[in-house]
Every structure is written in C-alpha cells, then in structure tokens.
Amino acid sequence: VDNDQGWVIARYAVECLALADPVASWIGSKVPSPKINAGTSVSGCLACFATAWCVGFFMLSQELKDSYTLTVGAIACTIAEGLPFGNDNMNIPILTALAVDKLGR
C-alpha cells in the first residue's frame, strides 16, 4: 500500500467508527432482534455491516473500491463492533484498517 492509499484506509476506518458504530447502536436499540452478546444484536450488526459497506463505497479510492475489499472492510468493522471485550472505539478503526490493508485487494 502506498502512502496515499494508507491515508485513505485510515480515513475509512475512522469513518466506520464515526458512522457505522452509532448506526449499529441506534438500530440495535430500536429494532427488536436476537442478542449475540450483552451489548450486540443481530439488527445492530446488520446495520453496522450495511453502513460500513456504504462508507467504503463512497470513501475508498478506485484502486481499493471493489466488492471484495468493501465486504472485507464491512465484515471487519462488524466483528470489531460486536466483540464482547475491549473498547469498540479502539477495536473498530484498528481491526478495520488492518483487514482492508492486509486482506483487501
């Protein structure tokens, strides 16, 4: 990853925290669905995934914007948001950026 793509990935990961995490919390608290753990619901996870995918679609550069990379980023964000340990404010940007950088195309 060149330096410009590194900044794009970092910005994407932070935007996932800023947008996908609150959307997941809001939808998870408003839409009844089964709980995955104490603070995570299926509806919140689906909202997190959809939001992170859309954030990637609008924010990632053309070199990084393919369905595989968008999906990897959205899955990583969703997993980080739903982890039953740690702080999702740290988990989301770190795990999302690592996944897109190492597993994305």
Backbone as JSON Lines, residues from 0, in Angstrom:
{"i":0,"aa":"V","n":[0.85,-1.18,0.0],"ca":[0.0,0.0,0.0],"c":[0.89,1.23,0.0]}
{"i":1,"aa":"D","n":[0.67,2.09,-0.97],"ca":[1.45,3.33,-0.97],"c":[0.9,4.28,0.08]}
{"i":2,"aa":"N","n":[1.62,5.37,0.3],"ca":[1.28,6.29,1.38],"c":[-0.11,6.88,1.21]}
{"i":3,"aa":"D","n":[-0.48,7.24,-0.02],"ca":[-1.81,7.82,-0.25],"c":[-2.91,6.81,0.07]}
{"i":4,"aa":"Q","n":[-2.73,5.56,-0.34],"ca":[-3.73,4.54,-0.02],"c":[-3.79,4.28,1.48]}
{"i":5,"aa":"G","n":[-2.66,4.39,2.16],"ca":[-2.64,4.22,3.62],"c":[-3.52,5.25,4.3]}
{"i":6,"aa":"W","n":[-3.45,6.49,3.83],"ca":[-4.3,7.53,4.4],"c":[-5.78,7.29,4.08]}
{"i":7,"aa":"V","n":[-6.05,6.81,2.9],"ca":[-7.44,6.51,2.51],"c":[-8.0,5.4,3.41]}
{"i":8,"aa":"I","n":[-7.2,4.36,3.65],"ca":[-7.63,3.25,4.51],"c":[-7.84,3.74,5.94]}
{"i":9,"aa":"A","n":[-6.92,4.56,6.44],"ca":[-7.06,5.08,7.8],"c":[-8.32,5.94,7.94]}
{"i":10,"aa":"R","n":[-8.56,6.79,6.94],"ca":[-9.76,7.64,6.98],"c":[-11.03,6.8,6.92]}
{"i":11,"aa":"Y","n":[-11.0,5.76,6.1],"ca":[-12.15,4.85,6.01],"c":[-12.42,4.19,7.36]}
{"i":12,"aa":"A","n":[-11.38,3.71,8.02],"ca":[-11.54,3.03,9.3],"c":[-12.11,3.97,10.36]}
{"i":13,"aa":"V","n":[-11.67,5.21,10.38],"ca":[-12.18,6.19,11.35],"c":[-13.62,6.56,11.01]}
{"i":14,"aa":"E","n":[-13.94,6.68,9.73],"ca":[-15.32,6.98,9.33],"c":[-16.26,5.83,9.68]}
{"i":15,"aa":"C","n":[-15.76,4.6,9.62],"ca":[-16.57,3.47,10.07],"c":[-16.92,3.61,11.55]}
{"i":16,"aa":"L","n":[-15.94,4.04,12.33],"ca":[-16.2,4.28,13.75],"c":[-17.22,5.4,13.91]}
{"i":17,"aa":"A","n":[-17.05,6.48,13.15],"ca":[-17.91,7.65,13.31],"c":[-19.33,7.42,12.81]}
{"i":18,"aa":"L","n":[-19.52,6.55,11.83],"ca":[-20.85,6.36,11.24],"c":[-21.46,4.99,11.54]}
{"i":19,"aa":"A","n":[-20.71,3.92,11.3],"ca":[-21.29,2.58,11.45],"c":[-21.57,2.23,12.9]}
{"i":20,"aa":"D","n":[-20.71,2.62,13.81],"ca":[-20.92,2.3,15.22],"c":[-22.19,2.95,15.79]}
{"i":21,"aa":"P","n":[-22.4,4.26,15.59],"ca":[-23.65,4.84,16.1],"c":[-24.91,4.32,15.4]}
{"i":22,"aa":"V","n":[-24.81,4.05,14.1],"ca":[-25.97,3.49,13.39],"c":[-26.3,2.11,13.96]}
{"i":23,"aa":"A","n":[-25.27,1.31,14.22],"ca":[-25.48,-0.02,14.81],"c":[-26.14,0.09,16.18]}
{"i":24,"aa":"S","n":[-25.68,1.03,16.97],"ca":[-26.27,1.22,18.3],"c":[-27.73,1.66,18.2]}
{"i":25,"aa":"W","n":[-27.98,2.61,17.32],"ca":[-29.35,3.13,17.18],"c":[-30.31,2.06,16.67]}
{"i":26,"aa":"I","n":[-29.95,1.39,15.58],"ca":[-30.81,0.35,15.01],"c":[-30.93,-0.82,15.98]}
{"i":27,"aa":"G","n":[-29.82,-1.19,16.61],"ca":[-29.84,-2.3,17.56],"c":[-30.76,-2.06,18.74]}
{"i":28,"aa":"S","n":[-30.9,-0.8,19.14],"ca":[-31.78,-0.5,20.28],"c":[-33.24,-0.3,19.85]}
{"i":29,"aa":"K","n":[-33.47,0.03,18.59],"ca":[-34.84,0.32,18.12],"c":[-35.52,-0.87,17.45]}
{"i":30,"aa":"V","n":[-34.75,-1.74,16.82],"ca":[-35.33,-2.86,16.07],"c":[-35.15,-4.15,16.88]}
{"i":31,"aa":"P","n":[-36.24,-4.76,17.3],"ca":[-36.11,-5.99,18.1],"c":[-35.48,-7.12,17.28]}
{"i":32,"aa":"S","n":[-34.49,-7.77,17.87],"ca":[-33.84,-8.92,17.22],"c":[-33.09,-9.7,18.29]}
{"i":33,"aa":"P","n":[-32.69,-10.92,17.96],"ca":[-31.95,-11.73,18.94],"c":[-30.62,-11.06,19.31]}
{"i":34,"aa":"K","n":[-30.21,-11.29,20.54],"ca":[-28.93,-10.76,21.03],"c":[-27.82,-11.76,20.74]}
{"i":35,"aa":"I","n":[-26.67,-11.24,20.34],"ca":[-25.48,-12.06,20.11],"c":[-24.69,-12.15,21.41]}
{"i":36,"aa":"N","n":[-24.55,-11.03,22.09],"ca":[-23.99,-10.97,23.44],"c":[-24.67,-9.81,24.16]}
{"i":37,"aa":"A","n":[-24.18,-9.44,25.33],"ca":[-24.87,-8.46,26.17],"c":[-25.17,-7.14,25.47]}
{"i":38,"aa":"G","n":[-24.26,-6.65,24.64],"ca":[-24.47,-5.35,24.02],"c":[-24.62,-5.39,22.52]}
{"i":39,"aa":"T","n":[-24.82,-6.56,21.94],"ca":[-24.83,-6.7,20.48],"c":[-26.05,-7.46,20.02]}
{"i":40,"aa":"S","n":[-26.75,-6.9,19.03],"ca":[-27.92,-7.57,18.48],"c":[-27.7,-7.85,16.99]}
{"i":41,"aa":"V","n":[-28.48,-8.75,16.47],"ca":[-28.39,-9.08,15.04],"c":[-28.74,-7.86,14.2]}
{"i":42,"aa":"S","n":[-29.76,-7.12,14.58],"ca":[-30.15,-5.94,13.79],"c":[-29.05,-4.88,13.82]}
{"i":43,"aa":"G","n":[-28.4,-4.7,14.95],"ca":[-27.3,-3.75,15.04],"c":[-26.12,-4.17,14.18]}
{"i":44,"aa":"C","n":[-25.82,-5.47,14.17],"ca":[-24.72,-5.97,13.34],"c":[-25.01,-5.78,11.86]}
{"i":45,"aa":"L","n":[-26.23,-6.06,11.45],"ca":[-26.6,-5.86,10.04],"c":[-26.52,-4.39,9.65]}
{"i":46,"aa":"A","n":[-26.95,-3.51,10.55],"ca":[-26.86,-2.07,10.29],"c":[-25.4,-1.62,10.21]}
{"i":47,"aa":"C","n":[-24.56,-2.17,11.07],"ca":[-23.14,-1.84,11.05],"c":[-22.52,-2.28,9.73]}
{"i":48,"aa":"F","n":[-22.81,-3.51,9.31],"ca":[-22.27,-4.02,8.05],"c":[-22.7,-3.14,6.87]}
{"i":49,"aa":"A","n":[-23.99,-2.86,6.77],"ca":[-24.5,-2.07,5.64],"c":[-23.91,-0.66,5.63]}
{"i":50,"aa":"T","n":[-23.79,-0.05,6.79],"ca":[-23.23,1.3,6.87],"c":[-21.76,1.3,6.49]}
{"i":51,"aa":"A","n":[-20.99,0.34,7.03],"ca":[-19.56,0.27,6.72],"c":[-19.34,0.01,5.23]}
{"i":52,"aa":"W","n":[-20.19,-0.82,4.63],"ca":[-20.07,-1.09,3.2],"c":[-20.32,0.19,2.4]}
{"i":53,"aa":"C","n":[-21.36,0.92,2.77],"ca":[-21.68,2.17,2.07],"c":[-20.59,3.22,2.28]}
{"i":54,"aa":"V","n":[-20.06,3.32,3.49],"ca":[-18.96,4.25,3.76],"c":[-17.78,3.92,2.84]}
{"i":55,"aa":"G","n":[-17.45,2.64,2.73],"ca":[-16.36,2.23,1.85],"c":[-16.64,2.56,0.4]}
{"i":56,"aa":"F","n":[-17.87,2.36,-0.03],"ca":[-18.23,2.65,-1.42],"c":[-17.99,4.12,-1.76]}
{"i":57,"aa":"F","n":[-18.31,5.0,-0.82],"ca":[-18.15,6.43,-1.09],"c":[-16.77,6.98,-0.75]}
{"i":58,"aa":"M","n":[-16.0,6.28,0.1],"ca":[-14.74,6.85,0.58],"c":[-13.49,6.22,0.0]}
{"i":59,"aa":"L","n":[-13.52,4.94,-0.3],"ca":[-12.31,4.28,-0.77],"c":[-11.99,4.71,-2.2]}
{"i":60,"aa":"S","n":[-10.71,4.79,-2.51],"ca":[-10.28,5.19,-3.85],"c":[-10.61,4.09,-4.86]}
{"i":61,"aa":"Q","n":[-10.54,4.42,-6.12],"ca":[-10.88,3.47,-7.18],"c":[-10.05,2.2,-7.1]}
{"i":62,"aa":"E","n":[-8.77,2.3,-6.7],"ca":[-7.91,1.12,-6.61],"c":[-8.38,0.16,-5.52]}
{"i":63,"aa":"L","n":[-9.03,0.68,-4.52],"ca":[-9.48,-0.14,-3.38],"c":[-10.97,-0.45,-3.45]}
{"i":64,"aa":"K","n":[-11.69,0.18,-4.35],"ca":[-13.15,0.05,-4.37],"c":[-13.58,-1.11,-5.26]}
{"i":65,"aa":"D","n":[-13.55,-2.31,-4.7],"ca":[-14.13,-3.47,-5.37],"c":[-14.98,-4.19,-4.32]}
{"i":66,"aa":"S","n":[-15.87,-5.03,-4.77],"ca":[-16.82,-5.64,-3.83],"c":[-16.12,-6.48,-2.77]}
{"i":67,"aa":"Y","n":[-15.0,-7.1,-3.12],"ca":[-14.27,-7.92,-2.15],"c":[-13.71,-7.04,-1.01]}
{"i":68,"aa":"T","n":[-13.04,-5.96,-1.36],"ca":[-12.45,-5.08,-0.34],"c":[-13.54,-4.41,0.48]}
{"i":69,"aa":"L","n":[-14.62,-3.98,-0.15],"ca":[-15.73,-3.38,0.59],"c":[-16.31,-4.37,1.59]}
{"i":70,"aa":"T","n":[-16.45,-5.61,1.18],"ca":[-17.01,-6.64,2.06],"c":[-16.06,-6.98,3.19]}
{"i":71,"aa":"V","n":[-14.77,-7.08,2.89],"ca":[-13.77,-7.35,3.94],"c":[-13.81,-6.24,4.99]}
{"i":72,"aa":"G","n":[-13.82,-5.0,4.55],"ca":[-13.88,-3.88,5.49],"c":[-15.14,-3.88,6.33]}
{"i":73,"aa":"A","n":[-16.27,-4.15,5.7],"ca":[-17.55,-4.15,6.42],"c":[-17.62,-5.31,7.42]}
{"i":74,"aa":"I","n":[-17.11,-6.48,7.04],"ca":[-17.09,-7.62,7.97],"c":[-16.18,-7.32,9.15]}
{"i":75,"aa":"A","n":[-15.0,-6.78,8.88],"ca":[-14.07,-6.46,9.96],"c":[-14.67,-5.44,10.92]}
{"i":76,"aa":"C","n":[-15.31,-4.42,10.38],"ca":[-15.95,-3.4,11.21],"c":[-17.05,-4.03,12.07]}
{"i":77,"aa":"T","n":[-17.84,-4.9,11.48],"ca":[-18.94,-5.54,12.2],"c":[-18.43,-6.45,13.29]}
{"i":78,"aa":"I","n":[-17.41,-7.22,13.01],"ca":[-16.82,-8.09,14.03],"c":[-16.25,-7.25,15.17]}
{"i":79,"aa":"A","n":[-15.51,-6.19,14.83],"ca":[-14.91,-5.32,15.84],"c":[-15.99,-4.67,16.71]}
{"i":80,"aa":"E","n":[-17.1,-4.29,16.1],"ca":[-18.19,-3.65,16.83],"c":[-18.86,-4.63,17.79]}
{"i":81,"aa":"G","n":[-18.91,-5.89,17.4],"ca":[-19.62,-6.88,18.2],"c":[-18.77,-7.66,19.19]}
{"i":82,"aa":"L","n":[-17.47,-7.39,19.23],"ca":[-16.62,-8.14,20.16],"c":[-17.08,-7.91,21.6]}
{"i":83,"aa":"P","n":[-17.15,-8.98,22.39],"ca":[-17.62,-8.84,23.77],"c":[-16.54,-8.32,24.72]}
{"i":84,"aa":"F","n":[-15.38,-7.99,24.21],"ca":[-14.3,-7.49,25.06],"c":[-13.65,-6.29,24.4]}
{"i":85,"aa":"G","n":[-12.93,-5.54,25.17],"ca":[-12.25,-4.37,24.63],"c":[-13.2,-3.2,24.43]}
{"i":86,"aa":"N","n":[-12.68,-2.17,23.84],"ca":[-13.43,-0.95,23.59],"c":[-13.63,-0.82,22.08]}
{"i":87,"aa":"D","n":[-14.88,-0.79,21.63],"ca":[-15.1,-0.73,20.18],"c":[-14.58,0.56,19.57]}
{"i":88,"aa":"N","n":[-14.38,1.6,20.37],"ca":[-13.79,2.83,19.85],"c":[-12.33,2.63,19.43]}
{"i":89,"aa":"M","n":[-11.68,1.63,19.96],"ca":[-10.33,1.26,19.53],"c":[-10.39,0.09,18.54]}
{"i":90,"aa":"N","n":[-11.25,-0.88,18.83],"ca":[-11.33,-2.09,18.0],"c":[-11.71,-1.79,16.56]}
{"i":91,"aa":"I","n":[-12.71,-0.95,16.36],"ca":[-13.23,-0.71,15.01],"c":[-12.17,-0.13,14.08]}
{"i":92,"aa":"P","n":[-11.55,1.01,14.41],"ca":[-10.6,1.55,13.43],"c":[-9.36,0.67,13.24]}
{"i":93,"aa":"I","n":[-8.88,0.06,14.3],"ca":[-7.66,-0.76,14.17],"c":[-7.93,-2.01,13.36]}
{"i":94,"aa":"L","n":[-8.96,-2.76,13.72],"ca":[-9.24,-4.02,13.01],"c":[-9.71,-3.77,11.57]}
{"i":95,"aa":"T","n":[-10.49,-2.73,11.37],"ca":[-10.96,-2.42,10.02],"c":[-9.79,-2.04,9.11]}
{"i":96,"aa":"A","n":[-8.91,-1.17,9.58],"ca":[-7.77,-0.75,8.78],"c":[-6.84,-1.94,8.5]}
{"i":97,"aa":"L","n":[-6.58,-2.76,9.5],"ca":[-5.73,-3.92,9.3],"c":[-6.32,-4.88,8.26]}
{"i":98,"aa":"A","n":[-7.6,-5.13,8.37],"ca":[-8.25,-6.06,7.43],"c":[-8.21,-5.54,6.0]}
{"i":99,"aa":"V","n":[-8.54,-4.27,5.81],"ca":[-8.54,-3.71,4.46],"c":[-7.12,-3.66,3.9]}
{"i":100,"aa":"D","n":[-6.16,-3.32,4.74],"ca":[-4.77,-3.24,4.28],"c":[-4.2,-4.62,3.96]}
{"i":101,"aa":"K","n":[-4.43,-5.6,4.81],"ca":[-3.8,-6.91,4.66],"c":[-4.63,-7.89,3.82]}
{"i":102,"aa":"L","n":[-5.96,-7.79,3.88],"ca":[-6.81,-8.77,3.19],"c":[-7.48,-8.18,1.94]}
{"i":103,"aa":"G","n":[-7.6,-6.88,1.87],"ca":[-8.23,-6.25,0.71],"c":[-7.3,-6.35,-0.5]}
{"i":104,"aa":"R","n":[-7.82,-6.02,-1.65],"ca":[-7.02,-6.14,-2.88],"c":[-6.2,-4.91,-3.14]}
